[in-house]
Coordinates of C-alpha atoms in Angstrom, one line a residue:
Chain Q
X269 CA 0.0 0.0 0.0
X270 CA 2.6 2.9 0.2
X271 CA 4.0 2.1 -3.0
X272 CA 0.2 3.1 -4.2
X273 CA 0.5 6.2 -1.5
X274 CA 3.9 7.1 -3.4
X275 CA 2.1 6.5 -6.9
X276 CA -0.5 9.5 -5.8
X277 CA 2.0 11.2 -4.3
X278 CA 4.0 12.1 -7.2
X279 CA 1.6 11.8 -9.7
X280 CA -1.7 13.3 -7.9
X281 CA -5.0 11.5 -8.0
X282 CA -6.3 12.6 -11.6
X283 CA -2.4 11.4 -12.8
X284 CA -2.6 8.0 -11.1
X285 CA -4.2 4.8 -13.7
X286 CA -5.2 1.8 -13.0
X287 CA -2.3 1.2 -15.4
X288 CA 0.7 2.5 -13.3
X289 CA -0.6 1.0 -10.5
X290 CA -0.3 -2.3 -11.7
X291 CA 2.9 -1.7 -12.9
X292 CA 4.5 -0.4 -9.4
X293 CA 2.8 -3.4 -7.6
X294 CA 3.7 -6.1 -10.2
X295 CA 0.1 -7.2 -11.3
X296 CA -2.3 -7.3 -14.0
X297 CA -4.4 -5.1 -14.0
X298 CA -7.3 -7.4 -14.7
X299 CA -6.7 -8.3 -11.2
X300 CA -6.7 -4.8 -9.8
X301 CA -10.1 -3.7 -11.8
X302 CA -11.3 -7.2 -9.9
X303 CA -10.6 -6.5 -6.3
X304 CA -10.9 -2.5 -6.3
X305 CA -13.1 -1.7 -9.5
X306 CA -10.9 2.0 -9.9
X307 CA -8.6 4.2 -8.3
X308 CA -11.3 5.4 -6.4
X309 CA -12.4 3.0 -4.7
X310 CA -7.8 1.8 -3.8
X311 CA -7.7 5.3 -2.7
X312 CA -11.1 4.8 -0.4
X313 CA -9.5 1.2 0.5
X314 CA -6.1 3.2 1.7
X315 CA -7.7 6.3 4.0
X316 CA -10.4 3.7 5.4
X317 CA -7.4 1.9 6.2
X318 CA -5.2 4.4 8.0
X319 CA -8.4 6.0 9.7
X320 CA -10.0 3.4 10.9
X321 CA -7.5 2.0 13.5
X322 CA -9.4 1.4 16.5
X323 CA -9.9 4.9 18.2
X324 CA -10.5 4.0 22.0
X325 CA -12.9 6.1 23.5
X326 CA -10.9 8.1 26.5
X327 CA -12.3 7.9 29.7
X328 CA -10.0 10.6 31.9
X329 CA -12.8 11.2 34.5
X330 CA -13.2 14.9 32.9
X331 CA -15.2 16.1 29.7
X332 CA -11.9 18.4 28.3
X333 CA -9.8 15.6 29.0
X334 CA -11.8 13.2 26.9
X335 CA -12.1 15.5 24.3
X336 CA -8.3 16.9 24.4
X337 CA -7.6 12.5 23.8
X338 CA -10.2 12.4 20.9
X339 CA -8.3 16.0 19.5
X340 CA -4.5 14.8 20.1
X341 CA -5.6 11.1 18.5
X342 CA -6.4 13.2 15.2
X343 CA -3.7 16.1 14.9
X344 CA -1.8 12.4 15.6
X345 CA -2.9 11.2 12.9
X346 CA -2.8 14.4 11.1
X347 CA 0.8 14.4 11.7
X348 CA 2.0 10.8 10.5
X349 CA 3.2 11.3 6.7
X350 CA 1.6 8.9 5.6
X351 CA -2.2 9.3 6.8
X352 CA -1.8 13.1 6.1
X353 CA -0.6 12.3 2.4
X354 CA -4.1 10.2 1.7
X355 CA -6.2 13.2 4.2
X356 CA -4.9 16.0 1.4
X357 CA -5.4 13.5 -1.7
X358 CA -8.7 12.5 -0.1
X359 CA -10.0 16.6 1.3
X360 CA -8.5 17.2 -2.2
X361 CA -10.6 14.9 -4.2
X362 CA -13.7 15.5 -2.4
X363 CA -14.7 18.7 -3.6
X364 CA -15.5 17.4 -6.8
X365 CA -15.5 13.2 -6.5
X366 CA -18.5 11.8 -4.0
X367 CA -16.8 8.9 -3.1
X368 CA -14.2 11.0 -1.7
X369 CA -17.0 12.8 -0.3
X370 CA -18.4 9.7 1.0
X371 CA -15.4 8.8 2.3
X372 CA -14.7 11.4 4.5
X373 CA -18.0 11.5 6.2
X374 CA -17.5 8.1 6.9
X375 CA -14.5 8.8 8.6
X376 CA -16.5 11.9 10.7
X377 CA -19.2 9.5 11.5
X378 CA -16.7 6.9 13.1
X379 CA -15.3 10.0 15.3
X380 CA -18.6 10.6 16.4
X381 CA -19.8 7.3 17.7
X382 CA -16.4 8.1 20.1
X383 CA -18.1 11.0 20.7
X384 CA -20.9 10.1 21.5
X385 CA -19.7 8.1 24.0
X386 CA -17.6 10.8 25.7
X387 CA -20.8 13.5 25.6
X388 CA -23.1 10.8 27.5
X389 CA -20.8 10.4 30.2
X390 CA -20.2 14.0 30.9
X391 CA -24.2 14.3 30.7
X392 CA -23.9 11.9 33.5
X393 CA -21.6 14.3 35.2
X394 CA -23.3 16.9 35.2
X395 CA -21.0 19.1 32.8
X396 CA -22.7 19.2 30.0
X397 CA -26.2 19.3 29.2
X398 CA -28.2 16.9 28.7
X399 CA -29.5 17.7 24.8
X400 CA -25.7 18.4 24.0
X401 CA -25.6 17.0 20.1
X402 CA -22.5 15.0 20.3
X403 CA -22.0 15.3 16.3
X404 CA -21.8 19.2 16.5
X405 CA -19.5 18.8 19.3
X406 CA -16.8 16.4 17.6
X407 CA -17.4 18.9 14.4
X408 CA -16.5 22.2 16.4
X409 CA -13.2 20.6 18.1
X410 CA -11.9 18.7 14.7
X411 CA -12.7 22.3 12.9
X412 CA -9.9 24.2 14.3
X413 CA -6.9 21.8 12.9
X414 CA -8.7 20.7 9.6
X415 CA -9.2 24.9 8.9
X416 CA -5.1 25.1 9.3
X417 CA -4.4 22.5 7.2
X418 CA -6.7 22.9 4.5
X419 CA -7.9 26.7 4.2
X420 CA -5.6 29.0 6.1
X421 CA -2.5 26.8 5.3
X422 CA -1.2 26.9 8.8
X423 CA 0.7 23.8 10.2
X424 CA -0.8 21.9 13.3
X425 CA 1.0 20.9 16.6
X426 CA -0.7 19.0 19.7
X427 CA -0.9 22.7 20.8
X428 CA -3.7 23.2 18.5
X429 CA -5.6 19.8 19.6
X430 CA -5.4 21.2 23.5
X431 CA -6.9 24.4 22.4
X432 CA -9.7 22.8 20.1
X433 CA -10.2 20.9 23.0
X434 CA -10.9 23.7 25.5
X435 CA -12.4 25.7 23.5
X436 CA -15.3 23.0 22.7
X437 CA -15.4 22.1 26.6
X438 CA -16.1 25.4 27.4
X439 CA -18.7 25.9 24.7
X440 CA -20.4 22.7 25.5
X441 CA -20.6 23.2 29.5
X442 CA -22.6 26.9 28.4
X443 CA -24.8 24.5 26.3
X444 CA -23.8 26.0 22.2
X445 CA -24.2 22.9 21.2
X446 CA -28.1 21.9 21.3
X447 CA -29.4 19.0 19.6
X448 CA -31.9 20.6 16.8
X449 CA -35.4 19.6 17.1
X450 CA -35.7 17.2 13.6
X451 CA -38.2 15.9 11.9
X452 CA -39.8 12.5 13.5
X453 CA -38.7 9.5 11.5
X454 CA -40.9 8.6 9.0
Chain L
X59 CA -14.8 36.0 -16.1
X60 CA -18.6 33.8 -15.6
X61 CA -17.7 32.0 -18.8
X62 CA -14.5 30.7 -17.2
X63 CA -15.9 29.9 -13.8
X64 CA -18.0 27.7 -15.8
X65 CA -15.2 25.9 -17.9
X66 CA -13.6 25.3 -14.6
X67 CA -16.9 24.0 -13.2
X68 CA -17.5 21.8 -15.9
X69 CA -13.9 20.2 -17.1
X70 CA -12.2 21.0 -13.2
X71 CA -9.0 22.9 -12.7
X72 CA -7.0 19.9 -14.4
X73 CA -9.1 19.4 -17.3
X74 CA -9.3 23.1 -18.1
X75 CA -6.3 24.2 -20.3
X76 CA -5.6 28.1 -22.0
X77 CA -6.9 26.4 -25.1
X78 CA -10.1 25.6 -23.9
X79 CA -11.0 29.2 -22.1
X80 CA -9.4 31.2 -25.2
X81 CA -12.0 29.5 -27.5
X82 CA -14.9 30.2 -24.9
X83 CA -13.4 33.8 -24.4
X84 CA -13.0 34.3 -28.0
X85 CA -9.5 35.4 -27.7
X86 CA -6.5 34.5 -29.0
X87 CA -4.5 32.1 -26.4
X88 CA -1.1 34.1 -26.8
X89 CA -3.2 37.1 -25.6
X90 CA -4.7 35.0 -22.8
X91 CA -1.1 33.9 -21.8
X92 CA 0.5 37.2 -22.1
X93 CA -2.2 38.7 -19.7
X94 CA -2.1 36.1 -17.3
X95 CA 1.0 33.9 -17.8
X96 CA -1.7 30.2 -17.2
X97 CA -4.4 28.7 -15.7
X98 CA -3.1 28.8 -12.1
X99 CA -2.8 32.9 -12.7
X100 CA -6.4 33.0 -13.6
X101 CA -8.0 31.0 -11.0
X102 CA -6.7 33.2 -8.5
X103 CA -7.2 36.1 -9.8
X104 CA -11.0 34.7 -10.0
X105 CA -10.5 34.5 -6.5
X106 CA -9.3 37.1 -5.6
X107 CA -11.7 39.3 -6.9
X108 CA -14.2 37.5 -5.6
X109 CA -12.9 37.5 -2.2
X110 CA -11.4 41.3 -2.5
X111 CA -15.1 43.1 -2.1
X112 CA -14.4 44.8 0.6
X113 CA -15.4 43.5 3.8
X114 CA -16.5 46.8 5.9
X115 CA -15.4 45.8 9.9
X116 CA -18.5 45.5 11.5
X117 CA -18.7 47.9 14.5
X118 CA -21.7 47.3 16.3
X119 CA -20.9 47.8 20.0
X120 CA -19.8 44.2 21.2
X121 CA -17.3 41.4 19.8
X122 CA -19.5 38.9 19.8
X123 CA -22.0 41.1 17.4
X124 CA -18.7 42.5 14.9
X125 CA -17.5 38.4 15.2
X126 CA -21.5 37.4 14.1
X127 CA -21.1 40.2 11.4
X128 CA -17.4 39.1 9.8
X129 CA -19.0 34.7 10.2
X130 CA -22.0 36.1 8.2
X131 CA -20.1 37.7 5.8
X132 CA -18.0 34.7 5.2
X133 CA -21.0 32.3 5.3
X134 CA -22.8 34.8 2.8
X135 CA -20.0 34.6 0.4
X136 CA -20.2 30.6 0.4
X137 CA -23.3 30.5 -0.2
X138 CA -23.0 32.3 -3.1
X139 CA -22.6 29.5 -6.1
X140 CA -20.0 31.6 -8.2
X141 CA -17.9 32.3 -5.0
X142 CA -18.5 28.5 -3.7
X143 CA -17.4 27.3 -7.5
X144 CA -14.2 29.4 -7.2
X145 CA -13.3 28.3 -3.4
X146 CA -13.8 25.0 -3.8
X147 CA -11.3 24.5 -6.8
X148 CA -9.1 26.6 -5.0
X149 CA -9.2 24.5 -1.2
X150 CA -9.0 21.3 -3.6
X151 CA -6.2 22.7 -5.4
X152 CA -3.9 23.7 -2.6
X153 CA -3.1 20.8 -1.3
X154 CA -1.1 20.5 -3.7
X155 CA -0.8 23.4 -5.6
X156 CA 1.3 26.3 -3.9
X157 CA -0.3 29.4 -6.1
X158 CA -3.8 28.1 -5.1
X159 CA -2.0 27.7 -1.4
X160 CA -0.8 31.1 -1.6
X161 CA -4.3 33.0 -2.4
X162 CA -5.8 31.2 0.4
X163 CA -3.3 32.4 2.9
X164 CA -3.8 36.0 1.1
X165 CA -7.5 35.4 1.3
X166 CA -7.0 34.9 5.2
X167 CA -4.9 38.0 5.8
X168 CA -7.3 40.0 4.2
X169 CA -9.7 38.6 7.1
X170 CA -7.2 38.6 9.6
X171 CA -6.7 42.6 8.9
X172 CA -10.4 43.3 9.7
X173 CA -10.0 41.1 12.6
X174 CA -7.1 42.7 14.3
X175 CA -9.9 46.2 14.3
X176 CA -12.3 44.3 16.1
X177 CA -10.3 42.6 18.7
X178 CA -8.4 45.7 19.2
X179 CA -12.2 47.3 19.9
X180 CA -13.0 44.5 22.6
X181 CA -9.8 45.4 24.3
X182 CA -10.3 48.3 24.4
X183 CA -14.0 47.7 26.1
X184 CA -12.5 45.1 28.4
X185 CA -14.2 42.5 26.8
X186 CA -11.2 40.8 26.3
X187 CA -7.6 40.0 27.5
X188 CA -4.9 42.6 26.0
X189 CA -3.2 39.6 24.5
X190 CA -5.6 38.2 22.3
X191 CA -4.6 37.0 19.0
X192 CA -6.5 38.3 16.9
X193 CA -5.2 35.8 13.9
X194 CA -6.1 33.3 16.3
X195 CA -9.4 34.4 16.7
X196 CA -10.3 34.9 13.0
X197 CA -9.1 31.7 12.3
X198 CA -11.5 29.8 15.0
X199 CA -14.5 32.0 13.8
X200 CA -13.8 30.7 10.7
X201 CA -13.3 27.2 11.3
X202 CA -16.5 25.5 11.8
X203 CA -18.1 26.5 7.9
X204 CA -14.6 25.9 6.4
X205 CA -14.5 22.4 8.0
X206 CA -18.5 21.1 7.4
X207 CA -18.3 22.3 4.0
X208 CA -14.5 20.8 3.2
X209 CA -14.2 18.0 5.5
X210 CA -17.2 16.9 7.2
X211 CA -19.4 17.3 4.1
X212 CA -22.6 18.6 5.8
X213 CA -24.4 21.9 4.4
X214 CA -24.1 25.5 6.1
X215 CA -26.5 28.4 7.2
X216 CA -26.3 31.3 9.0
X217 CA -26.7 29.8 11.9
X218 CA -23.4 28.3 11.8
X219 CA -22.7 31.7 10.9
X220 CA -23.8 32.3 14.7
X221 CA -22.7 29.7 16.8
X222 CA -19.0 30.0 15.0
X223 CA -19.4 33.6 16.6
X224 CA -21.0 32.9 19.8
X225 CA -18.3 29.9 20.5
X226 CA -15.1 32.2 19.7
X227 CA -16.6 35.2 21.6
X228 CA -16.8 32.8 24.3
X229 CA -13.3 31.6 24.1
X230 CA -12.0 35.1 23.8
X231 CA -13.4 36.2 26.9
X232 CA -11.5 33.4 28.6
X233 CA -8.6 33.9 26.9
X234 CA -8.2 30.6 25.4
X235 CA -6.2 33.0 22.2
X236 CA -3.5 34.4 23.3
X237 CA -1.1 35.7 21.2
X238 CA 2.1 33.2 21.5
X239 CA 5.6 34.5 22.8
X240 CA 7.4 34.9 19.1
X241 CA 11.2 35.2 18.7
X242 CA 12.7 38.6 18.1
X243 CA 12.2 40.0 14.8
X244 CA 16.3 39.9 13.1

């Protein structure tokens, strides 16, 4: 797999075949359409891959503390060569390409089931309230690091995934974070 | 320039050459290229002008009010289709594109100019520590849109607009931004 992560590397998604692919990794390519279908769906296979090692939900005893766990686990990530090479090709792609698109909100729904965890049990605290939406919650703390990377162009330290962190605590325990009345399933 | 937004739009930034937008413009390509040197040149100048309107800094009597005023603005302007159309080649293109990188980061100093005018006005009220970063700031207030629309996929409003305000007022006032010890200029 990171002879396929070099392949986009260099040659950037809309430069990467099916073709050279097969070439780097010594295959047919018949055998590549089989398993993946298209470079898609390899690049898909690769950031599922390096994002979806086991995040354990953190369990500190405090609300900030969980969440500063869930924020230093993704600047982590964030910061690994390798993941962050797929994260830009993947951010890049999904502006334009849905299963990009689909691929990172598959990524922010895994994060939120964490989350989701981590808002119940300061609920049960008494930190947070009670109708805190855990989805807008693990948005608001992943915003601040995803906004360096990908609009202002700023680079990211562990600094910045303390002060997501605080900054969503904080904004939680004053309750910005209300689950919206929706629509009763059909 | 709307015929070009849609070329881009339709064939995407790598698909689009000086060919293609001289025959839609009518123009010879030589006069295209003297003009703007290539298709990186034009993009951003696309975006800058449609980032460049001037954004007046809000003065309305609180920071939370002139930080609801500069997140509505931004949120406006992405919610305009052309605007959206041009940002969204440009995020996609700056991972790995440095001229596309570099209007971004111009895009966010313009911001960050207006900002420094507002946070300097909420010192100056005591709303907020003497330190803040005011960078720091715009970037937070800014964060939460940037990141649904780019990363988490999920649609914006104004009231993202709002909260984005409400949560980085918030922060502010507890001085979760200040602005870091730097070295000495040389």
């Amino acid at each position: 797999m990171g002879a396929l992560v070099e392949e986009l590397s260099e040659h950037g998604y809309s430069g990467t075949s099916m073709e050279r692919i097969a070439t780097r990794a010594g295959v047919a390519k018949t055998t590549l359409y089989r398993r993946w279908g298209g470079v898609d769906q390899i690049v898909v296979e690769l950031f599922t891959d390096a994002t979806a090692t086991a995040i354990p939900v953190p369990d500190t005893g405090s609300f900030e503390g969980d969440l500063r766990e869930l924020t230093r686990s993704a600047v982590g990530l964030l910061l690994d060569p390798l993941a962050r090479a797929i994260f830009d090709i993947v951010v890049g792609e999904a502006v334009h390409n849905p299963v990009a698109r689909t691929a990172l909100t598959q990524f922010f729904d895994r994060r939120v089931r964490g989350g989701a965890i981590v808002v119940e049990r300061a609920v049960q605290r008494g930190e947070v309230p009670a109708d805190t939406d855990p989805a807008e919650v693990i948005r608001q703390a992943g915003a601040p690091y995803f906004a360096r990377i990908y609009v202002t162009g700023d680079p990211i330290s562990l600094q910045d995934a303390d002060r997501a962190a605080s900054v969503t605590a904080l904004a939680a325990r004053e309750g910005l974070f209300p689950l919206q009345a929706t629509s009763p399933a059909g």
